[in-house]
PDB file of C-alpha atoms in Angstrom:
ATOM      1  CA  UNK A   1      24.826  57.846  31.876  1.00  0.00           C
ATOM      2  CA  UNK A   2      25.428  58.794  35.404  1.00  0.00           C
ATOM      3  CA  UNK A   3      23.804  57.686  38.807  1.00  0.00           C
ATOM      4  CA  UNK A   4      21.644  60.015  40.558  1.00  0.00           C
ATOM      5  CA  UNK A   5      21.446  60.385  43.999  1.00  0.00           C
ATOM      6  CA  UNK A   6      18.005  59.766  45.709  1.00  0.00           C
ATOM      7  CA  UNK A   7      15.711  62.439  44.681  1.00  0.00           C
ATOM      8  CA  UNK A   8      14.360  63.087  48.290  1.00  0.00           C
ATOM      9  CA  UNK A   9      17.509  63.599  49.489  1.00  0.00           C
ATOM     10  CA  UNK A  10      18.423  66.080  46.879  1.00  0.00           C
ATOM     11  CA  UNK A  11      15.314  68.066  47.598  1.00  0.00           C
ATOM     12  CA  UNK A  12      16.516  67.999  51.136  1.00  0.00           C
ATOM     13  CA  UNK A  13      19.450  69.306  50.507  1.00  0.00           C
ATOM     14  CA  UNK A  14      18.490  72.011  48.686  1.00  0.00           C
ATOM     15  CA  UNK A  15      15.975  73.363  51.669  1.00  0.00           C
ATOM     16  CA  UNK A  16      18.782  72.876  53.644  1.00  0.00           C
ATOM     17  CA  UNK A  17      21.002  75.758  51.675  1.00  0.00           C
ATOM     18  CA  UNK A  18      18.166  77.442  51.751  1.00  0.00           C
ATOM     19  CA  UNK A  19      17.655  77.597  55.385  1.00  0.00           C
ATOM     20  CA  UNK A  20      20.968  78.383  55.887  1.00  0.00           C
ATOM     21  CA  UNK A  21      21.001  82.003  53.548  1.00  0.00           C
ATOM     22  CA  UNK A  22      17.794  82.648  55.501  1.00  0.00           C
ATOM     23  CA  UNK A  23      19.416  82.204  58.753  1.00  0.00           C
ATOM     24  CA  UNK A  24      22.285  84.219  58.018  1.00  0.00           C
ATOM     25  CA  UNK A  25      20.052  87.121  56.287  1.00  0.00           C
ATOM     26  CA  UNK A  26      21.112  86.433  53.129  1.00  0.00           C
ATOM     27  CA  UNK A  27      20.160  85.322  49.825  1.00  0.00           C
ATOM     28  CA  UNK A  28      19.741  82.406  47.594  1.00  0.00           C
ATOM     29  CA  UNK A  29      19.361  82.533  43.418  1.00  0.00           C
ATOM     30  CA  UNK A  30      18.313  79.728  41.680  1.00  0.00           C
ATOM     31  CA  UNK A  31      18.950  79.925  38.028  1.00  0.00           C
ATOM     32  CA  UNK A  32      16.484  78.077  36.437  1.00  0.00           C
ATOM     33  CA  UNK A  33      14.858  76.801  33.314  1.00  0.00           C
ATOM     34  CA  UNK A  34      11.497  78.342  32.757  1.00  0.00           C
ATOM     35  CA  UNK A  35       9.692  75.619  31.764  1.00  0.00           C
ATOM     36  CA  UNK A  36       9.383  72.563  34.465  1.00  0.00           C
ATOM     37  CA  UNK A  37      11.984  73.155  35.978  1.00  0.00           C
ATOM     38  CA  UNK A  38      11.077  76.812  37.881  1.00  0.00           C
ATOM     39  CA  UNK A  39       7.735  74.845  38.660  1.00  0.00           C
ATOM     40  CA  UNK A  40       8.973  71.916  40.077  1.00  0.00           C
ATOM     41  CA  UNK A  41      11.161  74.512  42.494  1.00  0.00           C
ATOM     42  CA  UNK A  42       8.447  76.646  43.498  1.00  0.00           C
ATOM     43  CA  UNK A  43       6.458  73.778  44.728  1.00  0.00           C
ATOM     44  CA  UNK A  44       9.878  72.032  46.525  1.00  0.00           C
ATOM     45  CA  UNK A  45      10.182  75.344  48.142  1.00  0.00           C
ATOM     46  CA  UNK A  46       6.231  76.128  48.852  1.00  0.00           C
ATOM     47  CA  UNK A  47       6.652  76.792  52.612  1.00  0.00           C
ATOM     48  CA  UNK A  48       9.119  79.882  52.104  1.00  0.00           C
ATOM     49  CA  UNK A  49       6.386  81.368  48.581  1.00  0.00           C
ATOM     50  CA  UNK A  50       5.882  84.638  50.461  1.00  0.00           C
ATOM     51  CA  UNK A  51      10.089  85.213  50.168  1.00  0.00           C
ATOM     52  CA  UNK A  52      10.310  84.283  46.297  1.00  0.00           C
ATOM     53  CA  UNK A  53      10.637  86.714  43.576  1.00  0.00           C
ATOM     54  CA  UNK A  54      10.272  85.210  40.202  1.00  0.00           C
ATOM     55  CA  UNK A  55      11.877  86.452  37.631  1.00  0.00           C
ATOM     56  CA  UNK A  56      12.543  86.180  33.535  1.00  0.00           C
ATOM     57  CA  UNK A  57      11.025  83.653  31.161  1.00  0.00           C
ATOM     58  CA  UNK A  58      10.284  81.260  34.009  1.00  0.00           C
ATOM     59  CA  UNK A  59       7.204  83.998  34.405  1.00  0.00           C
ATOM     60  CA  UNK A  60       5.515  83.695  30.958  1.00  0.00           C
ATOM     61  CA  UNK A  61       6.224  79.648  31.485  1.00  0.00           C
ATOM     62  CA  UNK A  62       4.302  79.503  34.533  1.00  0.00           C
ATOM     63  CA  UNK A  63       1.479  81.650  33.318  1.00  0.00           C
ATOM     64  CA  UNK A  64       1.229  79.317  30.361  1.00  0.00           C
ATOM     65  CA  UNK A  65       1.625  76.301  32.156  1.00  0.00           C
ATOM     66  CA  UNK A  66      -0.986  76.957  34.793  1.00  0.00           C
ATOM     67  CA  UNK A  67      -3.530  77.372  32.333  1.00  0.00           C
ATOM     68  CA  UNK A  68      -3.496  73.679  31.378  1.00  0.00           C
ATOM     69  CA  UNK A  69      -4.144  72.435  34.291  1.00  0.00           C
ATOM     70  CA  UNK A  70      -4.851  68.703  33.116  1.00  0.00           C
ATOM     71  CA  UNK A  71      -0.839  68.398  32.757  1.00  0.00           C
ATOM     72  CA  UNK A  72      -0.221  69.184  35.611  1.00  0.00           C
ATOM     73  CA  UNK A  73       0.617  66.726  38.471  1.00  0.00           C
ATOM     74  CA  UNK A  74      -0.545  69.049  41.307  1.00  0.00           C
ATOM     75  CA  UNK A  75      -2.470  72.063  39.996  1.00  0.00           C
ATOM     76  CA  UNK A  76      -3.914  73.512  42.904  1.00  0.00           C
ATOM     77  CA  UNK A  77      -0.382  73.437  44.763  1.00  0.00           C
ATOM     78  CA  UNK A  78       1.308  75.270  41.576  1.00  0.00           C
ATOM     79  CA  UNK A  79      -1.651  77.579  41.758  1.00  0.00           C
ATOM     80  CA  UNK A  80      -0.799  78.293  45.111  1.00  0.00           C
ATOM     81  CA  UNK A  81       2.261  79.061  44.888  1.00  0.00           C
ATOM     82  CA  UNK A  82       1.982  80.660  41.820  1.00  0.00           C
ATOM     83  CA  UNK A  83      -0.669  83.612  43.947  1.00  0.00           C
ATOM     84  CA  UNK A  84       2.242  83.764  47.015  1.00  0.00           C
ATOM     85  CA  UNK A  85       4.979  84.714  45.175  1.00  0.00           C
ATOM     86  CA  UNK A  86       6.319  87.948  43.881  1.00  0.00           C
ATOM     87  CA  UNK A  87       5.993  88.491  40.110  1.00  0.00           C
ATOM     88  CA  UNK A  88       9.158  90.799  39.170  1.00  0.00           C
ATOM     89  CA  UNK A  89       8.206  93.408  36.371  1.00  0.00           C
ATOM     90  CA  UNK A  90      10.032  95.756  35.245  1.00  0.00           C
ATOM     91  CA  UNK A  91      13.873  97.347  36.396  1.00  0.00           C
ATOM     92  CA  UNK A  92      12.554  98.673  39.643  1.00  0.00           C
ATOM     93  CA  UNK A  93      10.462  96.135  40.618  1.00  0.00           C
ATOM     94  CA  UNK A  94      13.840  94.391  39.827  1.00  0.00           C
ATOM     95  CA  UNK A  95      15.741  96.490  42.222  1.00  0.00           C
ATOM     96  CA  UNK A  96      13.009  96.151  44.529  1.00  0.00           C
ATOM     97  CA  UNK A  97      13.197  92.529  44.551  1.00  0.00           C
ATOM     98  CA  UNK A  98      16.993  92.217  44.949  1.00  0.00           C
ATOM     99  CA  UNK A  99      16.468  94.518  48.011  1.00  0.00           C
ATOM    100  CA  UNK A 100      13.281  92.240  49.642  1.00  0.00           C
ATOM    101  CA  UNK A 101      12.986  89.306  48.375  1.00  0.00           C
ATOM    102  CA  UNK A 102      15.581  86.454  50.083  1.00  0.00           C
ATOM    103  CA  UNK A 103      14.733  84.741  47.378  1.00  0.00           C
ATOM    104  CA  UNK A 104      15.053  84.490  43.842  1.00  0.00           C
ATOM    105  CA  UNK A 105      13.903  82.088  41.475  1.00  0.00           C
ATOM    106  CA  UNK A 106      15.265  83.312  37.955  1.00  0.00           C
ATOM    107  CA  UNK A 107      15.912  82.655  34.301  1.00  0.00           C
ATOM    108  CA  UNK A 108      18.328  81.244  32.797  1.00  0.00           C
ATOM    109  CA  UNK A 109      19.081  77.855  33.998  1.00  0.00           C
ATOM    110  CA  UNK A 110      22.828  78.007  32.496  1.00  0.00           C
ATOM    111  CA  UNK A 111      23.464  81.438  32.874  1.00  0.00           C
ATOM    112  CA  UNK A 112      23.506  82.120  29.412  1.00  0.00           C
ATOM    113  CA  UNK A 113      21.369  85.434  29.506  1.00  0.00           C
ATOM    114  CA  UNK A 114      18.132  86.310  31.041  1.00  0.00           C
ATOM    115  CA  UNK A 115      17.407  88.392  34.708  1.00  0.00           C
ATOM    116  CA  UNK A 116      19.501  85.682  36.926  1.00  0.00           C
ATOM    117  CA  UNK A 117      22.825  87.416  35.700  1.00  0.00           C
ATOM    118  CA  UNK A 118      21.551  90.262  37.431  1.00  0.00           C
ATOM    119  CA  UNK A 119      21.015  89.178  40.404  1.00  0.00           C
ATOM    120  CA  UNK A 120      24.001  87.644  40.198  1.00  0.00           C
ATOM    121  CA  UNK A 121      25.870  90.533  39.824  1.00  0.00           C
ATOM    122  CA  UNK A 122      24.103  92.832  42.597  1.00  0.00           C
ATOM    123  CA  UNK A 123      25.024  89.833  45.498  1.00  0.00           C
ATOM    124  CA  UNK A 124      28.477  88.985  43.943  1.00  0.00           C
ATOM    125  CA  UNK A 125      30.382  90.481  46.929  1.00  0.00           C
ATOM    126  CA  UNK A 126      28.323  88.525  49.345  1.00  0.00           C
ATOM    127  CA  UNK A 127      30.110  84.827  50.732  1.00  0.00           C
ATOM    128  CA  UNK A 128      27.740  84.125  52.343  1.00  0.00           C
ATOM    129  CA  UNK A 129      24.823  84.325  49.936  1.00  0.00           C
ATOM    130  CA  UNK A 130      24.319  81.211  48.210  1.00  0.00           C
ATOM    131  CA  UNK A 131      23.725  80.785  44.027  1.00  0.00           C
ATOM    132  CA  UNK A 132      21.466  76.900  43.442  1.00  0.00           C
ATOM    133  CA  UNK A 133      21.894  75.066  40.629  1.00  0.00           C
ATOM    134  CA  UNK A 134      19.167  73.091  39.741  1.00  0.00           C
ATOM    135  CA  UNK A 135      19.518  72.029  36.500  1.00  0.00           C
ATOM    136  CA  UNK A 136      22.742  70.352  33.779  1.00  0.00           C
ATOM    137  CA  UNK A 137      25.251  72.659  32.907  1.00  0.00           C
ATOM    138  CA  UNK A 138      27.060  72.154  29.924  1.00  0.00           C
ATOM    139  CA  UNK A 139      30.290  72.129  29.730  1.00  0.00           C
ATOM    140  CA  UNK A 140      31.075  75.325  28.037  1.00  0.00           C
ATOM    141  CA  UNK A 141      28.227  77.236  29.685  1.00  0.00           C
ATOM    142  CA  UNK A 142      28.905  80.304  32.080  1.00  0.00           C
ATOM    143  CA  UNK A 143      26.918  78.448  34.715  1.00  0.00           C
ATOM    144  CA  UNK A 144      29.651  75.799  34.737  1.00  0.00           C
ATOM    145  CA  UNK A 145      32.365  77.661  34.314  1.00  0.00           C
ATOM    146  CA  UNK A 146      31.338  79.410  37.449  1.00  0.00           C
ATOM    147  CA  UNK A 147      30.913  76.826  39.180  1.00  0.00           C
ATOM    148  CA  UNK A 148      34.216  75.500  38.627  1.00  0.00           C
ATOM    149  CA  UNK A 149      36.417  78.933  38.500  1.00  0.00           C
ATOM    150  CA  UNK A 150      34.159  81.676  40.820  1.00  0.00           C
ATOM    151  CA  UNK A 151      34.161  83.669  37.787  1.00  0.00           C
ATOM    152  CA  UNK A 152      31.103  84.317  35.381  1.00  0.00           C
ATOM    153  CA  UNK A 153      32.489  85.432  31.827  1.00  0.00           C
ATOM    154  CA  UNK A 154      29.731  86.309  29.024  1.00  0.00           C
ATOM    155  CA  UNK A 155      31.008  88.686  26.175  1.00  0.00           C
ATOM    156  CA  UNK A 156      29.503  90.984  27.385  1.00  0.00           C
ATOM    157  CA  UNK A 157      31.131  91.071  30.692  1.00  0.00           C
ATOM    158  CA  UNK A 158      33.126  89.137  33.566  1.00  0.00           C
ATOM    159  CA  UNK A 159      33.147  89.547  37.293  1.00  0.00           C
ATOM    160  CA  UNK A 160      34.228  87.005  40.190  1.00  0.00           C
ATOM    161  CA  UNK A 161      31.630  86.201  42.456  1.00  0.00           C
ATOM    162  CA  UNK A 162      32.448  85.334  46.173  1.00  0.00           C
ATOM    163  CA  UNK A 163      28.907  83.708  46.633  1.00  0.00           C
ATOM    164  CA  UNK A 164      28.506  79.916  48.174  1.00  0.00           C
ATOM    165  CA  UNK A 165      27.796  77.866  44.760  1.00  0.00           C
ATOM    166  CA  UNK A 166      25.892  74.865  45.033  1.00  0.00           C
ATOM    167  CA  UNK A 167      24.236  72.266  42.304  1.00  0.00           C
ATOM    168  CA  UNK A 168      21.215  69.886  43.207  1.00  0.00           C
ATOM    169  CA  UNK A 169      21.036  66.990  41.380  1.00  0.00           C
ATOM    170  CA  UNK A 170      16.844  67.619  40.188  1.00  0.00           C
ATOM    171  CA  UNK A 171      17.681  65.666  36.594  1.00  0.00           C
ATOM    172  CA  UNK A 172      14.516  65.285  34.511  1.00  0.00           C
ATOM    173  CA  UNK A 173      16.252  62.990  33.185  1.00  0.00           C
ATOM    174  CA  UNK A 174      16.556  58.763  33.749  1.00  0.00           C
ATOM    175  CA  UNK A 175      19.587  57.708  34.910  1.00  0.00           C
ATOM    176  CA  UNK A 176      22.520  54.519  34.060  1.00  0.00           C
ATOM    177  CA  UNK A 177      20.763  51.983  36.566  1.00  0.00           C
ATOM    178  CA  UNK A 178      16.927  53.006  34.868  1.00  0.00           C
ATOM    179  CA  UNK A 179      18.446  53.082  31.092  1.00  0.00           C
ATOM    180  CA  UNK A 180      19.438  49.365  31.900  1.00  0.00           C
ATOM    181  CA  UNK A 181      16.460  48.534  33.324  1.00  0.00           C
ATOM    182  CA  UNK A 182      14.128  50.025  30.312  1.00  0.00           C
ATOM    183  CA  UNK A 183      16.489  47.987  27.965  1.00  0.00           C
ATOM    184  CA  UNK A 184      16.266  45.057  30.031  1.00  0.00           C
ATOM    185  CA  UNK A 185      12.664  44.923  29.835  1.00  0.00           C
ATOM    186  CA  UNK A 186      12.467  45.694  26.279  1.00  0.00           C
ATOM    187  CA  UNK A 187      14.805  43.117  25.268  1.00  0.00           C
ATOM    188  CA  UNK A 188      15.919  45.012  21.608  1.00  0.00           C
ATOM    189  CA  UNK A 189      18.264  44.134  19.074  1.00  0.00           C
ATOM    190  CA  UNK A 190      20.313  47.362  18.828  1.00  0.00           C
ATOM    191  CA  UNK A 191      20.007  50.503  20.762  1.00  0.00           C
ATOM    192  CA  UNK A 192      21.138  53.618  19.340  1.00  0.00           C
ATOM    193  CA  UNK A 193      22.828  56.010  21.966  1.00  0.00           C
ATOM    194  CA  UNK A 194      22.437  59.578  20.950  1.00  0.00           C
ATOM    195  CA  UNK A 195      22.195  62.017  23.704  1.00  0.00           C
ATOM    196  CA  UNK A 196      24.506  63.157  26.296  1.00  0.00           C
ATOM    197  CA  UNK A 197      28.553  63.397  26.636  1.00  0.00           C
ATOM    198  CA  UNK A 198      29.509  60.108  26.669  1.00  0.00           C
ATOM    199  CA  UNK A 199      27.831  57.745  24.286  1.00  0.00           C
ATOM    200  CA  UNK A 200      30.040  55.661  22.599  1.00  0.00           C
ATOM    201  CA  UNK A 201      31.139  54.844  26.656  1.00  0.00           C
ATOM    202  CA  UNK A 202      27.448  53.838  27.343  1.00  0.00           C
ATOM    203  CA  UNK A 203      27.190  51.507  23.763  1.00  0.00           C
ATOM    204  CA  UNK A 204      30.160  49.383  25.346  1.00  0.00           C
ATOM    205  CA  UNK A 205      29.060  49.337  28.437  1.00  0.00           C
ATOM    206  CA  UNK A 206      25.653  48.275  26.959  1.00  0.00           C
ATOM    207  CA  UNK A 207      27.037  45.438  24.727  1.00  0.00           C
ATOM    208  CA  UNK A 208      29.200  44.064  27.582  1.00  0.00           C
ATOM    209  CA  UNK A 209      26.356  43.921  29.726  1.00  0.00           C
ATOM    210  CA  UNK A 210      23.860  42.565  27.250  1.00  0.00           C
ATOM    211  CA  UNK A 211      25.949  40.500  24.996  1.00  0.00           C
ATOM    212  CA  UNK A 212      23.148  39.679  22.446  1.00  0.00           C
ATOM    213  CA  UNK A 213      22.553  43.514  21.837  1.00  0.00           C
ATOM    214  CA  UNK A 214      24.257  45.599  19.506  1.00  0.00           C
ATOM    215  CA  UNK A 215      25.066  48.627  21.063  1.00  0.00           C
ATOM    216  CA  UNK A 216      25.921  52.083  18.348  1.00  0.00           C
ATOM    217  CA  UNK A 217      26.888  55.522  19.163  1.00  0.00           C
ATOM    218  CA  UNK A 218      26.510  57.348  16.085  1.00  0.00           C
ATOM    219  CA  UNK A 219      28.290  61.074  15.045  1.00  0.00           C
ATOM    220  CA  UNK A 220      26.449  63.610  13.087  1.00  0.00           C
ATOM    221  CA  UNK A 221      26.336  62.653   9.964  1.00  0.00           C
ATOM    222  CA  UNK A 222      26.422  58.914   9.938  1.00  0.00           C
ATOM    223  CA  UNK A 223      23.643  56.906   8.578  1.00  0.00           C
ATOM    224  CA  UNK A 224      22.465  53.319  10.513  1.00  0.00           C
ATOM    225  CA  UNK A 225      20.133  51.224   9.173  1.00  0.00           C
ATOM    226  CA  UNK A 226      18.473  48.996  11.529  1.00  0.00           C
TER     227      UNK A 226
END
């Protein structure tokens, strides 16, 4: 439903950040999702592979994924990468990548588990280190409730965190101005809006600017027949 900024820029933006914790000797997490997401990232931030650690399920992904290489857009680039960077196993080559590595490129996207909330807790004291969202965060997830409060709260734990907190906009999703523009082109009788926070919003503001298409946002449960 929402706008998104120019892609470009948004990649820009987030070699900027990283720039910065490398200039100031610090470090950067990104909390990622393991599959397309942690690849699209490494190749964004190809120049700096020989600083990355990567960590969690976003390893497994990228060992799977590089063995397809007909689905990928730029296999010999991932490849790359994929050969540069440093492949975390195991608690100390955990420690020893917290220690070495500037950056980290880690699972889970949202925070909700997974080797990033490490990290996360051994640079917590640091304001000038930087934590990169690349990804949605839902609204009850510890990734956004850091975001918005400083604090990270799992039941397992909580701890503030005096780290620089950042989130790129790198949606894999379309956005408003594209959803119009598919429906435009496809010229339907109904569209059925089921995914994302706000869909009965989108239906009206479907219907008011298509008048001759029916625009639904359904709840669980409800049945439409169409």
């Amino acid at each position: 439903y929402k706008t998104h900024p120019f892609r470009k820029a948004e990649e820009e933006r987030l070699i900027q950040h990283i720039e910065e914790a490398l200039a100031r000797e610090e470090k950067a997490l990104l909390p990622v999702f393991a599959t397309g997401r942690a690849q699209e990232v490494l190749l964004i931030l190809e120049k700096y592979a020989n600083k990355i650690a990567l960590d969690g399920m976003a390893k497994k992904a990228s060992d799977i994924v590089s063995q397809y290489p007909g689905y990928l857009k730029d296999k010999k680039r991932l490849k790359g990468v994929l050969k540069k960077v440093h492949w975390v196993h195991g608690h100390e080559s955990r420690l020893n990548a917290a220690q070495h590595y500037p950056i980290v490129i880690a699972t889970a996207g949202m925070l909700g588990g997974g080797p990033a909330i490490h990290y996360l807790r051994e640079m917590k004291h640091r304001p000038e280190s930087k934590v990169l969202f690349t990804g949605f965060l839902v609204e009850e997830s510890p990734g956004r409730q850091l975001i918005e409060t400083k604090v990270f709260r799992s039941a397992e734990e909580q701890f503030k965190v005096h780290c620089e907190m950042q989130q790129i906009n790198l949606s894999a999703h379309t956005d408003r101005h594209r959803l119009f523009s598919i429906i435009r082109n496809l010229n339907p009788e109904t569209v059925i809006c089921i995914h994302g926070e706000r869909t009965k919003e989108f239906a009206r503001d479907i219907e008011k600017q298509f008048p001759a298409i029916q625009a639904v946002a359904p709840q669980n449960g409800d049945e439409n027949k169409v």
